[in-house]
Coordinates of C-alpha atoms and ligand atoms in Angstrom, one line a residue:
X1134 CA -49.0 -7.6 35.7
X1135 CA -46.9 -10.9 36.1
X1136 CA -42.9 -10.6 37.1
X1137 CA -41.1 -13.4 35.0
X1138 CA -40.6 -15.5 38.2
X1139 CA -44.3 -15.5 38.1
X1140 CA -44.7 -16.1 34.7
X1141 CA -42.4 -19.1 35.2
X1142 CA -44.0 -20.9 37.6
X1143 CA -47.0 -20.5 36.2
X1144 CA -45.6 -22.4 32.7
X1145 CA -44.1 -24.9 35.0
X1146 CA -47.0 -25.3 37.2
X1147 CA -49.2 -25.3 34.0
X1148 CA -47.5 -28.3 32.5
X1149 CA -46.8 -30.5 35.9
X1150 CA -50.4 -30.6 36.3
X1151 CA -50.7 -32.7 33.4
X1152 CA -48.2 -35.1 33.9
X1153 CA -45.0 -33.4 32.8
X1154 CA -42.0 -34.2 35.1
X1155 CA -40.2 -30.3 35.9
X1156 CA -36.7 -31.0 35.4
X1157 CA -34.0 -28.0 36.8
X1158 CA -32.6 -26.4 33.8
X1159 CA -29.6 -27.9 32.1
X1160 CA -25.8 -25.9 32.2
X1161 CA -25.2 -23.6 29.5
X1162 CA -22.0 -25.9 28.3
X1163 CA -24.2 -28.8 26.4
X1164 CA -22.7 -32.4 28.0
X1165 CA -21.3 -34.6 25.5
X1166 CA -22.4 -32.9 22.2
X1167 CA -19.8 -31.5 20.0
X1168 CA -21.7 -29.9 17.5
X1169 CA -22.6 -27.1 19.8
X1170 CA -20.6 -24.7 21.8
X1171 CA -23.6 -23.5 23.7
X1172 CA -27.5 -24.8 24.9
X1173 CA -28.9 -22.7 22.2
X1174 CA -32.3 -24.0 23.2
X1175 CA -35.1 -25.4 25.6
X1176 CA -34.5 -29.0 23.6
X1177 CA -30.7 -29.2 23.4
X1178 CA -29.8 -31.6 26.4
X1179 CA -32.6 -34.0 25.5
X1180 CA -31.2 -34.6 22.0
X1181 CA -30.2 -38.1 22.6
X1182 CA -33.9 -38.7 24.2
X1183 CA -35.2 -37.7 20.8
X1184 CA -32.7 -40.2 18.8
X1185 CA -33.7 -42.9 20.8
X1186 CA -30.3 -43.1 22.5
X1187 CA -31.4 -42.5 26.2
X1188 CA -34.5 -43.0 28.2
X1189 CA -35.9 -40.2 29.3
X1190 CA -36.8 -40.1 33.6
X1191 CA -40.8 -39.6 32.0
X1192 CA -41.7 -39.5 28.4
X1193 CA -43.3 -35.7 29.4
X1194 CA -40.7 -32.9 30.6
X1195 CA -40.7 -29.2 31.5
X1196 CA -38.0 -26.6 31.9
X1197 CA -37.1 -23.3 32.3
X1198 CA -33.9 -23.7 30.4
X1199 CA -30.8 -21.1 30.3
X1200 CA -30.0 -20.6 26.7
X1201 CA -27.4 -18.4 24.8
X1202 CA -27.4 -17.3 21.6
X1203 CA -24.5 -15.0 19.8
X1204 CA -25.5 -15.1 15.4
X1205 CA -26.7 -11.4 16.3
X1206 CA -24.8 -9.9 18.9
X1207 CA -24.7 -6.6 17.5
X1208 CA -28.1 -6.3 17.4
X1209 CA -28.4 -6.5 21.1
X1210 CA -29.3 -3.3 22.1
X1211 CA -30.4 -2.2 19.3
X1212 CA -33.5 -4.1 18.6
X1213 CA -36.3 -4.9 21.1
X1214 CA -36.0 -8.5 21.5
X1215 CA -32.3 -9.4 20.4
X1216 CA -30.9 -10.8 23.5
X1217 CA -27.4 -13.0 24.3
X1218 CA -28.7 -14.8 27.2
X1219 CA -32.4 -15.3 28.1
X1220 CA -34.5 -18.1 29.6
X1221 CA -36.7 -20.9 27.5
X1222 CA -40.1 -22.2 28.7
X1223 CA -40.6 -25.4 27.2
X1224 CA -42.7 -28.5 27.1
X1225 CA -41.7 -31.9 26.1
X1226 CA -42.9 -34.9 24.9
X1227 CA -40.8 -38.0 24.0
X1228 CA -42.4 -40.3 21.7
X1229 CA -45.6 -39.2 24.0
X1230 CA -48.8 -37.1 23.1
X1231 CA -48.2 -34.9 19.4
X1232 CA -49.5 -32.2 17.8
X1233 CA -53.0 -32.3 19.1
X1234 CA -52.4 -32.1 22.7
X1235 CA -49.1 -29.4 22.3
X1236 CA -51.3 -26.6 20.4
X1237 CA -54.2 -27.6 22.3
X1238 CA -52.2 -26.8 25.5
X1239 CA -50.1 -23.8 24.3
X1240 CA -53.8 -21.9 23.5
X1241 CA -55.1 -23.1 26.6
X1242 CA -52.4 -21.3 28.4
X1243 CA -52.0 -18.1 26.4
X1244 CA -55.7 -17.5 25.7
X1245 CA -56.9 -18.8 29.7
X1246 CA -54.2 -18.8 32.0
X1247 CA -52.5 -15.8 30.5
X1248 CA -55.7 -14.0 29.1
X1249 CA -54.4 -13.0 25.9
X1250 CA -56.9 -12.4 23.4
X1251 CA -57.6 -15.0 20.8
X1252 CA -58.0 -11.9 18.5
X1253 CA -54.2 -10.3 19.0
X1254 CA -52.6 -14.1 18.4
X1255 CA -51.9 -15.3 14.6
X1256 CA -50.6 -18.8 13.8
X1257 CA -47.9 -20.1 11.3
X1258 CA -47.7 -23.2 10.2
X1259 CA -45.5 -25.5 7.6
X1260 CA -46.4 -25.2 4.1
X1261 CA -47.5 -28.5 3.6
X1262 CA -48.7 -29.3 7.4
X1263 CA -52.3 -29.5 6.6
X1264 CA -52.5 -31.4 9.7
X1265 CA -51.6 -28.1 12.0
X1266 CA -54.1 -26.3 10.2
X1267 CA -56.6 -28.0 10.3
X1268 CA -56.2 -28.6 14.3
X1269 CA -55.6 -24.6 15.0
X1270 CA -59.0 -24.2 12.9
X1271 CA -61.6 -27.1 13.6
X1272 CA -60.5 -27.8 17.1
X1273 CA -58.8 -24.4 18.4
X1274 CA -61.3 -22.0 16.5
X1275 CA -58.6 -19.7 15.1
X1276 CA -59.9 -18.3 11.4
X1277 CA -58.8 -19.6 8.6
X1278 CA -56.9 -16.3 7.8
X1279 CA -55.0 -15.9 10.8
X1280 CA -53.2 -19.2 10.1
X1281 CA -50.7 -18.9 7.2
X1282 CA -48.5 -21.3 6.1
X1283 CA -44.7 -20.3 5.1
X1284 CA -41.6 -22.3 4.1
X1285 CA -38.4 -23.9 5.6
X1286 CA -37.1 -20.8 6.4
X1287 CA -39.3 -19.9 9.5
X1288 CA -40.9 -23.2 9.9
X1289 CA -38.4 -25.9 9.8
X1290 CA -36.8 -25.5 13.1
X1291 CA -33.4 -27.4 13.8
X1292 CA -30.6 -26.3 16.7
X1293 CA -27.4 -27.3 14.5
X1294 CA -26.0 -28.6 11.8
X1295 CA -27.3 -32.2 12.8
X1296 CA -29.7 -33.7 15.0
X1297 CA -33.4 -33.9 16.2
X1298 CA -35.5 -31.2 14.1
X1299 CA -38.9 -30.5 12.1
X1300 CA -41.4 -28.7 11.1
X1301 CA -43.0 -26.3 13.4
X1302 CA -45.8 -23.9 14.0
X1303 CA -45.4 -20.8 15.4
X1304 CA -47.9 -18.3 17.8
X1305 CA -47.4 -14.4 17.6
X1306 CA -48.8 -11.9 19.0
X1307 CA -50.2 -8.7 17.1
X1308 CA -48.9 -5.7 19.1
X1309 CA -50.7 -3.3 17.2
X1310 CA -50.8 -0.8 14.7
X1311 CA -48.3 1.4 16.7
X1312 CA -45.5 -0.8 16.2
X1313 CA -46.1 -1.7 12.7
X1314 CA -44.1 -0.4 9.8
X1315 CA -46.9 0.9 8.2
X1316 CA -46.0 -0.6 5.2
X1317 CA -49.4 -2.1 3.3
X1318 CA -47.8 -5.5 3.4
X1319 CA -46.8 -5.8 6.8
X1320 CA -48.0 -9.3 8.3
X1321 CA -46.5 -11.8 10.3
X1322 CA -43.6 -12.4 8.0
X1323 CA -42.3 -8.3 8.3
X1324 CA -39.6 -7.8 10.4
X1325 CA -40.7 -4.5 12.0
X1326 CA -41.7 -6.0 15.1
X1327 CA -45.6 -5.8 15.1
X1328 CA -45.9 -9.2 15.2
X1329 CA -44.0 -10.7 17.9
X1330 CA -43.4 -14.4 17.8
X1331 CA -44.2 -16.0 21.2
X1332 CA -44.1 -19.7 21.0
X1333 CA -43.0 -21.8 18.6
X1334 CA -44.4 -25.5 18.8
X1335 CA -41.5 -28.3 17.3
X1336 CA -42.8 -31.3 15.8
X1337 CA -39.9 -33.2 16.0
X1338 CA -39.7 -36.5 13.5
X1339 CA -36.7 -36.0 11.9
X1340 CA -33.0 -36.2 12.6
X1341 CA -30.6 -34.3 10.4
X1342 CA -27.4 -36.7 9.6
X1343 CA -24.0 -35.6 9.3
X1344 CA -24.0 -36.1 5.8
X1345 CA -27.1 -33.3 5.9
X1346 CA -29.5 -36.0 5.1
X1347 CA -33.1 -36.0 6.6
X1348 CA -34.3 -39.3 8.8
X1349 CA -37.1 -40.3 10.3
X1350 CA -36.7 -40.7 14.3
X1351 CA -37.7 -43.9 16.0
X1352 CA -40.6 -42.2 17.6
X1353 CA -42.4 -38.7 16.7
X1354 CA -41.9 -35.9 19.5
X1355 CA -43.1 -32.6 20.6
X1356 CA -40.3 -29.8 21.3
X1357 CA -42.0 -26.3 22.0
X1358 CA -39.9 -22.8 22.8
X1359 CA -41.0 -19.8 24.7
X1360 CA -39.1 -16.9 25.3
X1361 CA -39.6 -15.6 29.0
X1362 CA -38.8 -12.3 28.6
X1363 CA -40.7 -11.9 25.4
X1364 CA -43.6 -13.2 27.2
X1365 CA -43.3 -11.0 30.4
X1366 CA -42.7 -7.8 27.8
X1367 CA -46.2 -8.9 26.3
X1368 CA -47.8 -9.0 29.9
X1369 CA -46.4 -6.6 30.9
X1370 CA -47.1 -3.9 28.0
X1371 CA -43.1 -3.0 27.8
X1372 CA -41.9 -2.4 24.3
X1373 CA -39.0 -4.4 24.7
X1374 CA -37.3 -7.2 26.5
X1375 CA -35.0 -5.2 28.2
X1376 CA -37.9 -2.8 30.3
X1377 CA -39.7 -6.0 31.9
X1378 CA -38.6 -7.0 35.1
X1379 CA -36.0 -9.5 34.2
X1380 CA -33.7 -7.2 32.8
X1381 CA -34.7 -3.5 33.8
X1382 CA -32.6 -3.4 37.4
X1383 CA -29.8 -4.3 35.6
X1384 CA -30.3 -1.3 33.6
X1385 CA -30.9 0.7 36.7
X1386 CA -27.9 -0.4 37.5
X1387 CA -25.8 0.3 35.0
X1388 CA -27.4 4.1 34.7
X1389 CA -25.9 4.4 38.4
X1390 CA -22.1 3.5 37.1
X1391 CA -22.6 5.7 34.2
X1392 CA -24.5 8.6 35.6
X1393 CA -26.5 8.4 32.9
X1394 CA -30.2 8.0 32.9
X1395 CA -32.1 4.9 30.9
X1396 CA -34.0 7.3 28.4
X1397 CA -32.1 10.5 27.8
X1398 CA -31.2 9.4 24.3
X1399 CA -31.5 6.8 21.8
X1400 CA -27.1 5.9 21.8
X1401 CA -26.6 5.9 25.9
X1402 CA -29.9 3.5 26.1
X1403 CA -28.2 1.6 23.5
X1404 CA -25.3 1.1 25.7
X1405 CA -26.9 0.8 28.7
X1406 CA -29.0 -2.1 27.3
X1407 CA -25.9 -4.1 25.8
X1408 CA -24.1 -3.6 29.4
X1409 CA -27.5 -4.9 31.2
X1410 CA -27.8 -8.1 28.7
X1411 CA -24.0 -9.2 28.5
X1412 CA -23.4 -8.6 32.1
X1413 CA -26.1 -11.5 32.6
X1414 CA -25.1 -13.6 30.3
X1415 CA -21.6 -12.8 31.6
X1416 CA -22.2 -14.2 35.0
X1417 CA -24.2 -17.0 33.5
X1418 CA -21.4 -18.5 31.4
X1419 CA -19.0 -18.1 34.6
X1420 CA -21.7 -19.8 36.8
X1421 CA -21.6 -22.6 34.3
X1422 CA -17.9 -23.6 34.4
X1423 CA -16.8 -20.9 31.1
X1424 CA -13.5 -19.0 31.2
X1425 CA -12.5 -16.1 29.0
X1426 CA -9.8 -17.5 26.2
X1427 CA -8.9 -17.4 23.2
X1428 CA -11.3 -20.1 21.8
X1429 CA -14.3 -21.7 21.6
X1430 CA -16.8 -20.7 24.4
X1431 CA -14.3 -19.4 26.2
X1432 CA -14.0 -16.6 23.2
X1433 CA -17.7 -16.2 23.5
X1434 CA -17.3 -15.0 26.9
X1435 CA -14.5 -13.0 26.7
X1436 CA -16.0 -11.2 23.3
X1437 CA -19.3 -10.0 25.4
X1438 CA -17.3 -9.6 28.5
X1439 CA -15.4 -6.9 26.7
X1440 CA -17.9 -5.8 24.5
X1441 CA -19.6 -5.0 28.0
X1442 CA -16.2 -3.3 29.1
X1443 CA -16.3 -1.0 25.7
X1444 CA -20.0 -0.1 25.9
X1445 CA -19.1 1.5 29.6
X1446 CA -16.1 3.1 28.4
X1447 CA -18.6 4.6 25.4
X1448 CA -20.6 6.0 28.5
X1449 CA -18.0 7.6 29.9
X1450 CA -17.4 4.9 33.1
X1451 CA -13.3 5.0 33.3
X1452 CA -13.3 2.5 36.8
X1453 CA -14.2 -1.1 36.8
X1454 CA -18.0 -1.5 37.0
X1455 CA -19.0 -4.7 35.6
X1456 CA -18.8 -6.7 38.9
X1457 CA -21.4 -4.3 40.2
X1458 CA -23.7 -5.5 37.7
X1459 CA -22.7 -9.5 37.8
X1460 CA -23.5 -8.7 41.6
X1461 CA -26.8 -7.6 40.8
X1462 CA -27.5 -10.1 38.5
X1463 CA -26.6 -12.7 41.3
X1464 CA -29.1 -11.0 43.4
X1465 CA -31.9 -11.1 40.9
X1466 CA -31.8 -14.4 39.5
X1467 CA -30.0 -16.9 42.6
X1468 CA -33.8 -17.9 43.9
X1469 CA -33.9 -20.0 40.6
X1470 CA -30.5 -20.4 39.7
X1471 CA -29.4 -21.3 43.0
X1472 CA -25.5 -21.7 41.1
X1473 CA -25.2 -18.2 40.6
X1474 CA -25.3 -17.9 44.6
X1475 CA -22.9 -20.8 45.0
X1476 CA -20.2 -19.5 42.5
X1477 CA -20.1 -15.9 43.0
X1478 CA -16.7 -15.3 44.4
X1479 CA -15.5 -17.4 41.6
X1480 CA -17.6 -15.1 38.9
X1481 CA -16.7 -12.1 40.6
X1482 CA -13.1 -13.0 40.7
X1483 CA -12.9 -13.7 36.9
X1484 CA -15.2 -10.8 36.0
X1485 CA -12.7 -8.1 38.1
X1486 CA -9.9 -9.8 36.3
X1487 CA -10.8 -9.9 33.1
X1488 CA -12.6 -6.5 33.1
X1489 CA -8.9 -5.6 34.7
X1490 CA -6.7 -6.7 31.8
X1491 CA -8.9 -5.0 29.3
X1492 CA -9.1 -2.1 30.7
X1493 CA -4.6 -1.7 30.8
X1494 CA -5.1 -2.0 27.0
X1495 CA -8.0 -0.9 25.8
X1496 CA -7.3 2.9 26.1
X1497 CA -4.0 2.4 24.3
X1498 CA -5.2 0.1 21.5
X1499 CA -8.4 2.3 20.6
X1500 CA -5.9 4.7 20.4
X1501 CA -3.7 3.1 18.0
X1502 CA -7.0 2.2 16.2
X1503 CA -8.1 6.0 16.3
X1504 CA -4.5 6.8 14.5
X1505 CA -4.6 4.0 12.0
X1506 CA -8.2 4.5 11.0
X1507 CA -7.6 8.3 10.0
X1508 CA -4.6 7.0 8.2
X1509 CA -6.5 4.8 6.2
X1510 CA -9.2 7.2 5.7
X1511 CA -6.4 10.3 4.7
X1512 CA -5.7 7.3 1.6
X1513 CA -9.5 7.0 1.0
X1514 CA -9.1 3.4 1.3
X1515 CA -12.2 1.3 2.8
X1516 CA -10.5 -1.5 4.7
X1517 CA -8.0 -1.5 8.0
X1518 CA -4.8 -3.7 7.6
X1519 CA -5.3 -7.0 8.7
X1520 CA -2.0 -6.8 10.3
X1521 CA -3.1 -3.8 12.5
X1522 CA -6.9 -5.9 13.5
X1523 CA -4.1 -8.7 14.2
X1524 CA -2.0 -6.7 16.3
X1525 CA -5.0 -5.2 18.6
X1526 CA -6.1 -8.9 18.9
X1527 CA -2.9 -10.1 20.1
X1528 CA -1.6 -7.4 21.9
X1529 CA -4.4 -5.3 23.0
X1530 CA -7.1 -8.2 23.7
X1531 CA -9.4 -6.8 20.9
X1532 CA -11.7 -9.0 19.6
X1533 CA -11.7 -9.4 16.1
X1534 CA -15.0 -8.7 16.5
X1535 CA -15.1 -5.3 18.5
X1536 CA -12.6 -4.2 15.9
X1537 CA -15.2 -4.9 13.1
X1538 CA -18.3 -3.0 14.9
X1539 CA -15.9 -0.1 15.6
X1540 CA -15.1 0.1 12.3
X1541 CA -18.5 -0.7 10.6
X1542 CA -19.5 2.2 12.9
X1543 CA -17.4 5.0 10.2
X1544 CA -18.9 2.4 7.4
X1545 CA -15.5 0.5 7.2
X1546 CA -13.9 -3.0 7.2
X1547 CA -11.2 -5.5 8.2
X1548 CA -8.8 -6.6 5.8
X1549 CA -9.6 -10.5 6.9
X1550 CA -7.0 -11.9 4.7
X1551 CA -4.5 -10.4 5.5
X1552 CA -5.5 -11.1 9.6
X1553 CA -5.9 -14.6 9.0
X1554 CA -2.3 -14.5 7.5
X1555 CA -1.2 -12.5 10.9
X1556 CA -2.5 -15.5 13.0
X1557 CA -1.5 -18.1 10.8
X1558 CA 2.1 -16.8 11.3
X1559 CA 1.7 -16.0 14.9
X1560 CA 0.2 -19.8 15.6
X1561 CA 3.5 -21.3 13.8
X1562 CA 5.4 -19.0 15.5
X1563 CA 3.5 -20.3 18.6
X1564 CA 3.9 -24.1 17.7
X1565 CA 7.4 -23.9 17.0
X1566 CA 8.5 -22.4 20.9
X1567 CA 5.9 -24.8 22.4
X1568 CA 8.3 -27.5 20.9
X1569 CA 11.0 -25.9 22.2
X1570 CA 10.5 -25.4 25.7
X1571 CA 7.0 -27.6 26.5
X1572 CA 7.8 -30.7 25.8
X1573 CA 5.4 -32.5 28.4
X1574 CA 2.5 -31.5 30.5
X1575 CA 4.0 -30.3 33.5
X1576 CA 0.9 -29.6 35.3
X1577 CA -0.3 -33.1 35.1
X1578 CA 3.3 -34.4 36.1
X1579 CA 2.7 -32.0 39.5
X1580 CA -0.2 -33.2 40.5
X1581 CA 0.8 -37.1 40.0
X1582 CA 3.8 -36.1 42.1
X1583 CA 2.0 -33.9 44.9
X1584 CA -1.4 -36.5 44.7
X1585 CA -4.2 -33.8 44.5
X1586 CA -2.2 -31.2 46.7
X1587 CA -1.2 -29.1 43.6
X1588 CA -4.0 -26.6 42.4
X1589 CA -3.9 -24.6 39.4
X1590 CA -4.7 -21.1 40.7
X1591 CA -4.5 -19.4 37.8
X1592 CA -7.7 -18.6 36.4
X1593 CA -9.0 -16.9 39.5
X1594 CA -4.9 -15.1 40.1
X1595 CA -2.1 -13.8 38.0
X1596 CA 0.2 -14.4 41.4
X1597 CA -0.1 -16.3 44.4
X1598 CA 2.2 -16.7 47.4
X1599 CA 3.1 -20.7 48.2
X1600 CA 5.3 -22.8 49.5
X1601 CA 8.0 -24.6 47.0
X1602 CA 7.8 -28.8 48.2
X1603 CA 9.3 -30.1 44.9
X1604 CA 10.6 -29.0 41.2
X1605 CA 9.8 -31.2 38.2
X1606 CA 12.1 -30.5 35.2
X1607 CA 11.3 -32.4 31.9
X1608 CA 9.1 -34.9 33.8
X1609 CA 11.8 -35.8 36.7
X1610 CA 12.0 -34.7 40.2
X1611 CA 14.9 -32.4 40.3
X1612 CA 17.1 -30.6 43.2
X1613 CA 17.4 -27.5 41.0
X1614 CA 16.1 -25.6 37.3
X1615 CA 16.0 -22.8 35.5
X1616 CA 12.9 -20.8 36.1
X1617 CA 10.4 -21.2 33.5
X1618 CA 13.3 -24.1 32.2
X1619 CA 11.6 -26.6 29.6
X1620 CA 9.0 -28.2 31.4
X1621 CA 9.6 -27.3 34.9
X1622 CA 6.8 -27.1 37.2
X1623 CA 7.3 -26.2 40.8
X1624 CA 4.7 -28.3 43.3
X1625 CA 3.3 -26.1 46.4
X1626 CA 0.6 -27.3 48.5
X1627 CA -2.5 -25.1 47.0
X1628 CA -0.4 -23.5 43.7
X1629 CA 1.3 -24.3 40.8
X1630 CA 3.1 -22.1 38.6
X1631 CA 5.0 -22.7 34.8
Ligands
LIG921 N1 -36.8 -25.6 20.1 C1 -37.7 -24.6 19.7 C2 -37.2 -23.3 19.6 O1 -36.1 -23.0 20.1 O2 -37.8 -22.4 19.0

């Protein structure tokens, strides 16, 4: 059996042998690239080495890159392989070697250094990427029928709405008759899991333009994708992602909090699974400079932190317990992700005070949620009142999103027009007291008075004890203000408070 930290090394040590430079892997917040919130992929922070906009350190590259994904977050936990947050093995090449040498090396590895057998692996290829065929059959000896060739759908890979992309060819792995459907068509394009895509090799010569346009890139590149725990579950004969040594002690883990062991039935190993993936992913994000908000990544985290929070609630935990797990994840994953290690007061710090807040509300708004939905079920209606998903958003810190699964749950919906209409309201509402009482930035005003002295403290502490050395009222140095006056700041040595 190989661990994933095994199974890593062994890609990376695979690929540095022939000339690829191992770069560390890249933070989960992509640098400078607007059109994604997160590095959804191995390829993501080499997008401007693709365009031609950068020189790459070496024309070959390596990684084990962190990568998180949310399309399907309610499927985590209850599929085998739908994960938030995993790893990406992936080898590069920039304007260097092409398809040839990629599914050369990809077989080399899987069928040698990992001893699969060349009978359990099938190949897909692009419908019109004779090319790829014909190398996976003259050169790698794969038949003819184990190579099929589908559309854009699954083989036209692309990480956004614009950039580097192509066509690609993917490697699965039959896992046998037992996990098959049992339908007579089953083949690598059913869903029901027999087939278990592995690898998927990128051949990347085009760039998608913001006007959704197709161009050719200066050069012609390789961008390949591995799962890691996919890959370990494969050799290590687990049915899932979640039983292979990457993610099974946090699991173990969370069967301690609960009381409740992994196995005893199908709805508590549901729950345990989503606590053991988003409590990774959870300390990931925090490791990689993301606080919970109210928007943009900062959403993302709070939505699986809480989802997390809920999911141990539905197991019966009533005390805080996600730090436990964040603390375990530390320890499992802080040899390679050395960050983890270095920020874990700061993730346990957020997670305890996030977990906190949710916790005052959460029994009170699924309560409120409880009442409303028997309401609307006494009326036979289908849909909750926007108003009331608004007001457990706003008030209770529900996620639009939790409120949706709790309510797909009894086969029901959120009136979404009427909750957009909510938060419209509530944002003008919003806009019009921020011109009332903010009218500048006092924050920034502090710290240009104090010179770095004044720290915003806030993120890691609802209070803090300091000492007052100057007030700032509407951009001025004042003797005196109004607590909380329009634009007062108050300047201590190592706070600063609104
Ligand atoms: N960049 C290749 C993949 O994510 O599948």
């Amino acid at each position: 059996m190989s661990t994933g930290a095994e199974l890593r090394r062994k890609f990376l040590n695979y690929f540095a042998l022939r000339d690829h430079l191992i770069l560390p892997s890249a933070s989960l917040v992509p640098k400078d690239d607007p059109s994604l919130l997160l590095t959804v992929a191995g390829m993501v922070p080499f997008k401007p080495y693709f365009q031609g906009k950068v020189t790459p350190p070496h024309p070959r590259l390596a990684t084990a890159q962190k990568c998180l994904r949310t399309q399907d977050l309610e499927e985590v936990g209850k599929t085998a392989r739908h994960n938030t947050f995993f790893e990406m093995l992936g080898n590069f090449s920039i304007g260097d070697y092409f398809k040839k040498e990629t599914i050369g090396w990809s077989w080399e590895f899987l069928t040698k250094e990992l001893g699969l057998p060349p009978e359990d692996l099938w190949i897909t290829v692009y419908r019109d990427d004779q090319e790829a065929a014909e190398i996976w059959h003259d050169l790698m000896g794969v038949p003819r029928e184990r190579i099929i060739p589908l559309g854009d759908d699954t083989n036209f890979w692309e990480a956004g709405p614009v950039g580097p992309c192509g066509p690609c060819s993917e490697i699965l792995f039959d896992l046998g008759p037992a996990y098959s459907c049992g339908s007579p068509d089953c083949g690598v394009e059913c869903e029901c899991g027999r087939y278990l895509e592995v690898w998927n090799l990128v051949f990347t010569e085009f760039n998608r333009e913001e006007d959704g346009k197709l161009s050719k890139l200066p050069r012609r590149n390789i961008d390949t994708g591995m799962g890691l725990e996919r890959i370990a579950s494969v050799l290590q004969g687990v049915p899932n992602n979640f039983e292979t040594d990457l993610i099974f002690p946090l699991i173990e883990e969370a069967a301690i909090a609960s009381g409740i062991s992994y196995g005893a039935d199908d709805k508590s190993d549901v729950a345990l699974k989503v606590i053991a993936d988003h409590a990774r992913a959870v300390s990931f994000l925090i490791a990689d400079g993301v606080h919970p908000s109210n928007e943009g990544r900062g959403y993302v985290l709070r939505r699986i932190l809480r989802r997390a929070v809920r999911y141990g609630r539905l197991l019966g935990i009533r005390d805080p317990f996600l730090k436990r797990l964040t603390d375990k994840t530390i320890a499992l994953y802080q040899d390679p992700y050395r960050e983890l290690k270095e920020r874990s007061g700061h993730i346990q710090r957020i997670v305890s005070l996030e977990e906190e807040r949710f916790s005052e509300t959460l029994e009170q708004g699924l309560q409120i949620l409880q009442e409303q939905l028997e309401k609307v079920e006494v009326s036979g209606e289908k849909n909750l009142p926007g108003g009331v998903a608004f007001r457990l958003y706003d008030t209770f810190g529900f996620p639009l999103e939790l409120t949706q699964e709790i309510l797909a749950e009894r086969g029901m919906n959120v009136d979404l027009d009427g909750f957009r209409v909510s938060m419209e309201k509530q944002r003008e509402r919003a806009r019009a007291a921020r011109v009332e009482t903010v009218p500048s930035d006092s924050f920034k005003v502090c710290t240009a008075y104090s010179g770095d002295k004044t720290k915003f403290t806030g993120y890691g502490n609802l209070s803090a004890r300091s000492q007052i050395t100057a007030i700032i009222a509407d951009g001025k140095r004042k003797s005196e203000s109004d607590p909380g006056g329009a634009g007062t700041g108050y300047i201590g040595p190592d706070t600063f408070l609104l």
